[in-house]
Every structure is written in C-alpha cells, then in structure tokens.
PDB file of C-alpha atoms in Angstrom:
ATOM      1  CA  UNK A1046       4.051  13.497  -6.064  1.00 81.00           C
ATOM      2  CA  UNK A1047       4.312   9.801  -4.983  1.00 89.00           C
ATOM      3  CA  UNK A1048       7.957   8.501  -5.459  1.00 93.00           C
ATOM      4  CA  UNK A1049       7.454   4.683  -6.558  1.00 95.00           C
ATOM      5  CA  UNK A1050      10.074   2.046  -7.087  1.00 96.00           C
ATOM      6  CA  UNK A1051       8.928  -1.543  -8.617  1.00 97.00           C
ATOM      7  CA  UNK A1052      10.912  -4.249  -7.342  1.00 97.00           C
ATOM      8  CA  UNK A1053      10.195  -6.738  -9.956  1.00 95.00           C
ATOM      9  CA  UNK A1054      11.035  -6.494 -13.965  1.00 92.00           C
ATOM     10  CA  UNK A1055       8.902  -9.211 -15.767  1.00 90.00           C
ATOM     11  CA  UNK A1056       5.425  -9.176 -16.984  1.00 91.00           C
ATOM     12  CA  UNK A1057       3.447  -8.178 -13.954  1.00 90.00           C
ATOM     13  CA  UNK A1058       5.990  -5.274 -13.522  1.00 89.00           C
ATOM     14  CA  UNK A1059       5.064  -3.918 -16.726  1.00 90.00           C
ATOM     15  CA  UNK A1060       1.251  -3.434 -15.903  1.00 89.00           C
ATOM     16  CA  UNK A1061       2.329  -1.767 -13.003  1.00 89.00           C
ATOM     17  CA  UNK A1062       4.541   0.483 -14.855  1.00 86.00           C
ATOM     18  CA  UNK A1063       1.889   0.890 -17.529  1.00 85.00           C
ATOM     19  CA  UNK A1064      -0.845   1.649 -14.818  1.00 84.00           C
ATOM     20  CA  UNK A1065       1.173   4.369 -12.830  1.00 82.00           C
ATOM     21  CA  UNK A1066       1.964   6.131 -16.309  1.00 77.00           C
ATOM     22  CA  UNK A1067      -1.141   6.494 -18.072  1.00 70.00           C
ATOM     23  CA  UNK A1068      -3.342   6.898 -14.760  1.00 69.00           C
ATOM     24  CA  UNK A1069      -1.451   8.452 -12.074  1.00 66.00           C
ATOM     25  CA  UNK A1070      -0.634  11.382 -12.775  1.00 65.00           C
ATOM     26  CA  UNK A1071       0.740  12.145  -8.677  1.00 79.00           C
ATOM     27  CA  UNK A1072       2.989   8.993  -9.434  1.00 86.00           C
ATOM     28  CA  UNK A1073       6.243   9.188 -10.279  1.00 88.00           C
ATOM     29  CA  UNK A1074       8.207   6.001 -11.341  1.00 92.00           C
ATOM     30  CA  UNK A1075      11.885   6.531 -10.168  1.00 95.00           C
ATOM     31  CA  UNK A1076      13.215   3.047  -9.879  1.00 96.00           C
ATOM     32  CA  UNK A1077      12.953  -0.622 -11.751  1.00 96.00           C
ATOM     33  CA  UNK A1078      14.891  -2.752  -9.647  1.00 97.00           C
ATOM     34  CA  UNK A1079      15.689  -6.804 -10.335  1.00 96.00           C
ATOM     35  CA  UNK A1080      18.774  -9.089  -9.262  1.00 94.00           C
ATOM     36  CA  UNK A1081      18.759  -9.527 -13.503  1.00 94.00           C
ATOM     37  CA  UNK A1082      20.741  -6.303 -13.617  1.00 95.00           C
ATOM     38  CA  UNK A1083      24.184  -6.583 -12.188  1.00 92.00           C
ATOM     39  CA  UNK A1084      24.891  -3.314 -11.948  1.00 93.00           C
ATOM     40  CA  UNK A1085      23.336  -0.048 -11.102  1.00 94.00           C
ATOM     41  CA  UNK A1086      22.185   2.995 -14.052  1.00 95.00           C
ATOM     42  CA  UNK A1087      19.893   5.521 -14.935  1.00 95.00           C
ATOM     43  CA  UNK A1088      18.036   5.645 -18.351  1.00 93.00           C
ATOM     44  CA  UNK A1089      15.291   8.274 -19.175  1.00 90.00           C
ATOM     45  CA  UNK A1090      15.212   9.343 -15.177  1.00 91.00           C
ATOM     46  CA  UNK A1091      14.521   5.645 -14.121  1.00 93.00           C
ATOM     47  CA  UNK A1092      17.214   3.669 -11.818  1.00 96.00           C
ATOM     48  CA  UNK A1093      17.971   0.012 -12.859  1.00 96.00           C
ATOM     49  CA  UNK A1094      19.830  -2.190 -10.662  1.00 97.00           C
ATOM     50  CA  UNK A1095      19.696  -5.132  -8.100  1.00 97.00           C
ATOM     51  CA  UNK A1096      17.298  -5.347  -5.522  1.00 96.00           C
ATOM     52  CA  UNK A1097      19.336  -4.106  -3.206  1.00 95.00           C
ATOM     53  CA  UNK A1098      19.589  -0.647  -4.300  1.00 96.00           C
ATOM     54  CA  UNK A1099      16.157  -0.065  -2.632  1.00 97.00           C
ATOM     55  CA  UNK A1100      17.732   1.092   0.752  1.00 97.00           C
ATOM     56  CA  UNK A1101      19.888   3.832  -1.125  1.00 95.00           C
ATOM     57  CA  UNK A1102      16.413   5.275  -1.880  1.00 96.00           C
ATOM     58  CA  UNK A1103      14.711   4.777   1.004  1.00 96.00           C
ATOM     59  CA  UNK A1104      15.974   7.822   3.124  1.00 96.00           C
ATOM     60  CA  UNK A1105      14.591  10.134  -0.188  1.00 95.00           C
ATOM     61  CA  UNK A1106      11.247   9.239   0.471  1.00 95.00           C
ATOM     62  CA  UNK A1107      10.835   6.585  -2.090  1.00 96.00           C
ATOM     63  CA  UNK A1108       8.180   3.924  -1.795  1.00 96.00           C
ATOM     64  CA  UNK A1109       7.971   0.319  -2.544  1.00 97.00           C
ATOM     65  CA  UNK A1110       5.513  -2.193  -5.070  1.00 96.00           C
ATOM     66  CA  UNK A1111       6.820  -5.857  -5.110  1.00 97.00           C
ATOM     67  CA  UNK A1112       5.724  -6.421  -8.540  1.00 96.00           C
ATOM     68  CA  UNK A1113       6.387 -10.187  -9.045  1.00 96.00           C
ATOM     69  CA  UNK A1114       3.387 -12.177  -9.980  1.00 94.00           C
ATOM     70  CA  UNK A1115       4.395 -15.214  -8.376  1.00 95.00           C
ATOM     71  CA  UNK A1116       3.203 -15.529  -4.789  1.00 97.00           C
ATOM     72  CA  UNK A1117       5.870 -17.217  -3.092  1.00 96.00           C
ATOM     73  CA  UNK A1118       8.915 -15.453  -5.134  1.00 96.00           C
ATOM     74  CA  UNK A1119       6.754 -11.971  -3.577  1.00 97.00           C
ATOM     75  CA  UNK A1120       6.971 -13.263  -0.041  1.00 97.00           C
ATOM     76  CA  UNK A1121      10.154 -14.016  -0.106  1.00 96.00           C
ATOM     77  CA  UNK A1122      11.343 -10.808  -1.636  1.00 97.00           C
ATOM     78  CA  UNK A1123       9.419  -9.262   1.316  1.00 97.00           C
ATOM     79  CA  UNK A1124      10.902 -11.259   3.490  1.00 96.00           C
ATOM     80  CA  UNK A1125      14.131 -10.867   2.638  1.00 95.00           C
ATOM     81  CA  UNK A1126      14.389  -6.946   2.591  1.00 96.00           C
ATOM     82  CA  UNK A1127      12.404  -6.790   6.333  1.00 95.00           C
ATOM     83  CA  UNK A1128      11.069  -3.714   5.893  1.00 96.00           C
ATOM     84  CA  UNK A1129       8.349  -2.058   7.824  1.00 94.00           C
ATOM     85  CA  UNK A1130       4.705  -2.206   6.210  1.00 93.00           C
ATOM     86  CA  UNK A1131       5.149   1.931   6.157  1.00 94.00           C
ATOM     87  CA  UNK A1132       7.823   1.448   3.024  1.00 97.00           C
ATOM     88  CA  UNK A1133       5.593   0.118   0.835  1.00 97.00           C
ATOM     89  CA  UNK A1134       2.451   1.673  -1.129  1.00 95.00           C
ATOM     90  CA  UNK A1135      -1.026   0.330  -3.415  1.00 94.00           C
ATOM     91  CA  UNK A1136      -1.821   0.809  -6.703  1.00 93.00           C
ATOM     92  CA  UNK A1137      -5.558   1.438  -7.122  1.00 93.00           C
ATOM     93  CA  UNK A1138      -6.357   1.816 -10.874  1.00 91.00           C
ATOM     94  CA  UNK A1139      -8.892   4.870 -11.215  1.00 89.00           C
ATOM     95  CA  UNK A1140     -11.188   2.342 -13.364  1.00 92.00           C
ATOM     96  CA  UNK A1141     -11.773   0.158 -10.305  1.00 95.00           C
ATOM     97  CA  UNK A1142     -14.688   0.390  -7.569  1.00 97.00           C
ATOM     98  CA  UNK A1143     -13.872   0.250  -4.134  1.00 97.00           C
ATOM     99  CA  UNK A1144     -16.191   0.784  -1.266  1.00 97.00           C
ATOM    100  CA  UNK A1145     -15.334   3.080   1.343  1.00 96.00           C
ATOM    101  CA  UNK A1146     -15.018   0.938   4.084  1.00 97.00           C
ATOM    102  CA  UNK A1147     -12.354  -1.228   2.462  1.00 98.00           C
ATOM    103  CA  UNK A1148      -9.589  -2.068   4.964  1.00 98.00           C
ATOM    104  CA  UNK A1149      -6.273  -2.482   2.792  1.00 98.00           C
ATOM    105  CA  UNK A1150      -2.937  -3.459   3.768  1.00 98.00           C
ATOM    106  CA  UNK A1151       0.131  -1.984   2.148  1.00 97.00           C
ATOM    107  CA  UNK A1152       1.856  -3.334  -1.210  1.00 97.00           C
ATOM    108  CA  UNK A1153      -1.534  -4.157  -2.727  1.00 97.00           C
ATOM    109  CA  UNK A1154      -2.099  -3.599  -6.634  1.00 96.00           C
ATOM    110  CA  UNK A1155      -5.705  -3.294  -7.539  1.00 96.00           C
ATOM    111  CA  UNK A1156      -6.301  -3.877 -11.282  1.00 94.00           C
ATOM    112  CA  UNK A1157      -8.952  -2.001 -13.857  1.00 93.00           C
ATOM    113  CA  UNK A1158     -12.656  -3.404 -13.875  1.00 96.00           C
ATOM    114  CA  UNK A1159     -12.044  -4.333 -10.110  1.00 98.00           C
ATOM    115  CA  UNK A1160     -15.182  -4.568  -7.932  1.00 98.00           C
ATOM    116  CA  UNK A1161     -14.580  -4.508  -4.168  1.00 98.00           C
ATOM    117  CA  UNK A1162     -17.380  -4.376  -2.275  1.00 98.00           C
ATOM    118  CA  UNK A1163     -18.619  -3.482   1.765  1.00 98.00           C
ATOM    119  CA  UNK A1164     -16.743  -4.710   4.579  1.00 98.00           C
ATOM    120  CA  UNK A1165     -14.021  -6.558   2.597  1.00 98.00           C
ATOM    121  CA  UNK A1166     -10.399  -6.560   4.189  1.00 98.00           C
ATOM    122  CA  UNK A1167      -7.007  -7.596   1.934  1.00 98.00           C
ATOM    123  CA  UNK A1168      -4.275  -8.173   3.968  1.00 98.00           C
ATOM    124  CA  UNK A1169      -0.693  -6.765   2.289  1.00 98.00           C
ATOM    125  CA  UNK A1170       0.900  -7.807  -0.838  1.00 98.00           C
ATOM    126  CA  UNK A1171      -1.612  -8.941  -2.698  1.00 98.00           C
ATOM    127  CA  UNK A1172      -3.074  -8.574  -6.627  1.00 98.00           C
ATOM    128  CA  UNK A1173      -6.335  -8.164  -7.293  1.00 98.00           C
ATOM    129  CA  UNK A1174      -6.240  -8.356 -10.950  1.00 97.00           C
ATOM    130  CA  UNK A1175      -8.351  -6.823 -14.248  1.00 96.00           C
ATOM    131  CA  UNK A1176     -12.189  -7.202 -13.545  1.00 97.00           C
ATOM    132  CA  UNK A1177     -12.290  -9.309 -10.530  1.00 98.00           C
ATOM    133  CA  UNK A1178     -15.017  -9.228  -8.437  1.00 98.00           C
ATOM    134  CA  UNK A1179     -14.410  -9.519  -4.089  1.00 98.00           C
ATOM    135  CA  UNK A1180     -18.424  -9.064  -3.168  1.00 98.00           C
ATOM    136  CA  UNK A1181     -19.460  -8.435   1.084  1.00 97.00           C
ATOM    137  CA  UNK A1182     -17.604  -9.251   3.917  1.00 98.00           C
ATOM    138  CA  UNK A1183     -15.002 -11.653   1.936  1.00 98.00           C
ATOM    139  CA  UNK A1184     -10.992 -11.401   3.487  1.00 98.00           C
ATOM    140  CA  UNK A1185      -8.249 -11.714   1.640  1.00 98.00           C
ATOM    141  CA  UNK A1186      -4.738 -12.414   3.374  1.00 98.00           C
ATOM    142  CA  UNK A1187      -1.409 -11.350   2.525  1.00 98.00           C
ATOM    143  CA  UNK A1188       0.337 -12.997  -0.824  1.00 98.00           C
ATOM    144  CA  UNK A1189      -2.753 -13.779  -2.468  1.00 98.00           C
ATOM    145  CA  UNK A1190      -3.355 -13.092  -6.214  1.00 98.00           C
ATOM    146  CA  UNK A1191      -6.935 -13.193  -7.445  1.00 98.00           C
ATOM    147  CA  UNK A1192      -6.834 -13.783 -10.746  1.00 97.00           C
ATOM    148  CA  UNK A1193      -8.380 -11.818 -14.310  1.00 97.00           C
ATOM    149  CA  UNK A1194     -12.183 -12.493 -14.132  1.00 97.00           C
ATOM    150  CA  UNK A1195     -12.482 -14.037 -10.515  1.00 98.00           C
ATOM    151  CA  UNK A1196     -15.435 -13.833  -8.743  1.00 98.00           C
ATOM    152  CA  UNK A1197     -15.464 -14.088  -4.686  1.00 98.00           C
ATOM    153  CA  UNK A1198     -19.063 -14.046  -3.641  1.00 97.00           C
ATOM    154  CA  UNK A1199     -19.905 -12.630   0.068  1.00 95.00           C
ATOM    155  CA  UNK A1200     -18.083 -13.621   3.167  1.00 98.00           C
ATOM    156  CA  UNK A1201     -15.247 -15.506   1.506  1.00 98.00           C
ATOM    157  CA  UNK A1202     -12.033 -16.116   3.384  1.00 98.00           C
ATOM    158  CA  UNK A1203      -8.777 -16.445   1.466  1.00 98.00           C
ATOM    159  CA  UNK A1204      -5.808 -17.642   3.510  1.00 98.00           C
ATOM    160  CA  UNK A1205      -2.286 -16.348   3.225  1.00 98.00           C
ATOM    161  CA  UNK A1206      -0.603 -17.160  -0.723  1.00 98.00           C
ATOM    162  CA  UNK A1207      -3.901 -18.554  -2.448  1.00 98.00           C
ATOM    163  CA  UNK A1208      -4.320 -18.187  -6.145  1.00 98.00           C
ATOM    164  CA  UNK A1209      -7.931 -17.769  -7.969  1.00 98.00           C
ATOM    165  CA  UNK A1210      -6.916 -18.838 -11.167  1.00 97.00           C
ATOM    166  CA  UNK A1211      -8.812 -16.868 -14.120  1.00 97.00           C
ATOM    167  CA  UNK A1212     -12.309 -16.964 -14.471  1.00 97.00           C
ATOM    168  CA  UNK A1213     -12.398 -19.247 -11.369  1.00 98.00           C
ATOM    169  CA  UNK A1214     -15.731 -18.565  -8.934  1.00 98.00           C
ATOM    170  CA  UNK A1215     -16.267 -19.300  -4.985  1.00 98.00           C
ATOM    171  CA  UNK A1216     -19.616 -19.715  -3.421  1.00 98.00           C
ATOM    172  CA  UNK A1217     -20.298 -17.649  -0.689  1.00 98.00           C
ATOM    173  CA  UNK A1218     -18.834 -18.325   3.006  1.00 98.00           C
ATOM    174  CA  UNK A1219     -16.188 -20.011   1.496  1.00 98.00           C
ATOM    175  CA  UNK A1220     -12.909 -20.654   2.935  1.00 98.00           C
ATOM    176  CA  UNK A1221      -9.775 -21.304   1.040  1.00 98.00           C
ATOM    177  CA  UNK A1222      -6.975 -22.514   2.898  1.00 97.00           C
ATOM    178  CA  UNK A1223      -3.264 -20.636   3.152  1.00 97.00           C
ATOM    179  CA  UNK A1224      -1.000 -21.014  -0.370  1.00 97.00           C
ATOM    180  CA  UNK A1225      -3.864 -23.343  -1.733  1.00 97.00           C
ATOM    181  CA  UNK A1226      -4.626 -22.542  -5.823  1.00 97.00           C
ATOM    182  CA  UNK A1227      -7.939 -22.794  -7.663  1.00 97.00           C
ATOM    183  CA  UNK A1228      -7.545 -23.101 -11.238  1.00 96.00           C
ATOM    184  CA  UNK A1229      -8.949 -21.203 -14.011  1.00 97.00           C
ATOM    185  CA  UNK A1230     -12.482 -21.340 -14.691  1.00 97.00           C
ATOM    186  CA  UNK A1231     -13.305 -23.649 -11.435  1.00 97.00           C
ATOM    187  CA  UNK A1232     -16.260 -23.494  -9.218  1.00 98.00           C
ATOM    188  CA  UNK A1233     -15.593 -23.830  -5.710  1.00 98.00           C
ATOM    189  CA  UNK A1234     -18.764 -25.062  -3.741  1.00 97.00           C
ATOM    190  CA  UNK A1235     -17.061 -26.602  -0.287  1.00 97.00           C
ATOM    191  CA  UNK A1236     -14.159 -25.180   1.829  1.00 97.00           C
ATOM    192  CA  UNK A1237     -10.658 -26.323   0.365  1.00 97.00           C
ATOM    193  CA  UNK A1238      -7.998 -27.324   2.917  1.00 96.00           C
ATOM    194  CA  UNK A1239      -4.312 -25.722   2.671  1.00 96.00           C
ATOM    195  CA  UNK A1240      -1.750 -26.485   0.436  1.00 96.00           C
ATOM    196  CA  UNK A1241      -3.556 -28.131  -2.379  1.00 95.00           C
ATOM    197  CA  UNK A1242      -4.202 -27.523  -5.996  1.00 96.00           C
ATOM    198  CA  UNK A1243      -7.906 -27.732  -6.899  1.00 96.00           C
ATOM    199  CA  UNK A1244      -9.819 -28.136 -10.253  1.00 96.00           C
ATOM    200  CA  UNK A1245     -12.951 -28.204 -12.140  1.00 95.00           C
ATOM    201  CA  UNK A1246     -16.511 -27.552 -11.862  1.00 93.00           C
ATOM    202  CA  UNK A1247     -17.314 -28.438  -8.584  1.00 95.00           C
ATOM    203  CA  UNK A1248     -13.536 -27.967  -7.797  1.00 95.00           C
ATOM    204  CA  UNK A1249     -11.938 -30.889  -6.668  1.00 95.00           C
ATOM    205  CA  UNK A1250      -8.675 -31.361  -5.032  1.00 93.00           C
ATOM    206  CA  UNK A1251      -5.696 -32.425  -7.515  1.00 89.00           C
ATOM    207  CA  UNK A1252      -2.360 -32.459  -5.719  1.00 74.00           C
ATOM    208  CA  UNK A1253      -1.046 -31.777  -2.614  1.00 75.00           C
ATOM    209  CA  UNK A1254       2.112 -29.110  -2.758  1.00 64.00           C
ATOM    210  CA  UNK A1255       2.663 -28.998   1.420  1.00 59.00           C
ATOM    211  CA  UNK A1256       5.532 -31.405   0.257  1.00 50.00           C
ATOM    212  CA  UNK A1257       7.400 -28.793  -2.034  1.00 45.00           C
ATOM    213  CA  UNK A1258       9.873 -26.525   0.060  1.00 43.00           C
ATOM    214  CA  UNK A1259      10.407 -23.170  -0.892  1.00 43.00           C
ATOM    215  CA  UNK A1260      14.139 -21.950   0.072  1.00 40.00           C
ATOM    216  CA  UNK A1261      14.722 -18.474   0.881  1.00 38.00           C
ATOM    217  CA  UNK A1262      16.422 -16.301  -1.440  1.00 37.00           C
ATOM    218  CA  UNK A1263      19.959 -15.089  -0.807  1.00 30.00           C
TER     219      UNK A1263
END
C-alpha cells in the first residue's frame, strides 16, 4: 500500500483524490494538506493542515502529489519544500494508455482517456489531463499541464511551464517555448517562442507575459 499525501485542496486536488479512491486500490490517501488550514487535524483517517506538515510524514514513508493546477503556484510549492525527486510519486489512471517505453519523471498525474505513445519523455510535475493525446517521440518538461482534449502530434517539444489549453492541437515537430500557453481549441502550425500567450486557428501570438514576475512563496 502506497501512502499518498496531496499538497493542494482546490479543484484539481479533488480529481486526484477522486482518482486514487475509486481506482487505486494499493493507494492510500493519508494527508490533504493546504496553507488554507491553520491548524493541523484528522477527520475520517485523513490529516488536514498547512503545507508544512509534509515533513512530519515524511520519515513514515509517505509520498508526495502537488496537486495545484496552476503551473507556476506548482513550481513554486516545489520549490519551496526542496525535496528530492524520490519524495514524490505519479498518478496513472488505469483507463489511460501508456507505452512501455515512456520515460516519466516523478509528481506526474496522468488523467483517464490519456494516450501516450512510443518514445515520449515528461519531465516531473506535470498533468496530462482527461483524453489527451502525446503521439511519438514528443517531450514534455517539468510544470507543464496539457490540457482536456489536447492533441500533441509526433516529435513535439514542450518547454518547462507550457499550457495546452483544451481542445488545443500542435503539428508535428513542434516546439513550444518554456511557460508559453496555447489556448483552447488553437492550432499550432509554427514553433512559438517563450513566454507568450498564443491564440486561434493558426495560433498566433497575443501577449507577451516575460514581463510579469512571479514572487516566491513564503
């Protein structure tokens, strides 16, 4: 039996929760843990509290899922607790296909109706969410979230942070610069440079976000 804790209480945390109890049976949800709660306690066998109470369960065994939606918010959660890739874990719904010769990193949730096919690698972190489709040879780096209905075609490269919004689709050979997003229902036919928002069908750049700073959390 897997010990899990979710470190994240909103709506992606409750498809996690609702994945590891009707599917995984060798998972064991033990802790629900969000700097909402200001103090620690236990209701039906699950731990609330802050974030922080993930190193009084770390020495039992217990492992981690960031499960925050929001890419940055999840990297700098990560980044803040600076633990090693070891203390963390995937979720790989039983409803999704995933070649053998997947590499995957560690804190990785991997939705229902998921299709990942040869010779892909995801990096750590990352969502690969209901019925998305990662065809041949495509990488996807750490903090990315590919959205409901996605479709990556073959050799794809994702850098660190992007966002396929829902429904979106990229062309094959593809690549889509770090913490760029693609919004829903685009079609992405030419490499997209980092740090910009792009729409429509061809997808065309909308805003530039390299100006926004992202503070870390305390």
């Amino acid at each position: 039996m897997e010990l899990i804790a979710l470190i994240g209480c909103g709506g992606h945390g409750k498809v996690i929760e609702h994945m590891a109890e009707k599917t995984f049976s060798e998972v064991k949800i033990v802790a629900k843990l969000d700097d909402v709660f200001t103090e620690r306690y236990v209701e039906d066998e699950i731990l609330y509290g802050p974030v922080n109470e993930i190193f009084r369960l770390l020495p039992y065994g217990v492992k981690i899922i960031v499960t925050i939606g929001d890419n940055r918010t999840r990297q700098r959660v990560v980044e803040r607790l600076g633990l090693y890739e070891g203390d963390y874990t995937n979720m790989i719904h039983s409803r999704s296909i995933v070649s053998d010769d997947v590499e995957i990193g560690k804190g990785n949730v991997i939705m229902p109706g998921v299709i990942i096919n040869p010779g892909v690698k995801i990096g750590n972190h990352c969502i690969m969410n209901s019925g998305s489709i990662v065809e041949h040879d495509s990488q996807v780096n750490d903090f990315s979230h590919i959205c409901p209905g996605t479709v990556m075609t073959g050799n794809v490269s994702l850098g660190e942070g992007v966002i396929l919004g829902a429904n979106s689709t990229i062309l094959p050979g593809l690549e889509i610069g770090k913490w760029s997003t693609i919004g829903a229902g685009s079609t992405v036919i030419h490499n997209m440079k980092e740090y910009i928002t792009a729409v429509g069908s061809p997808a065309m750049e909308v805003e530039n976000c390299k100006k926004y700073s992202y503070p870390p959390l305390i």
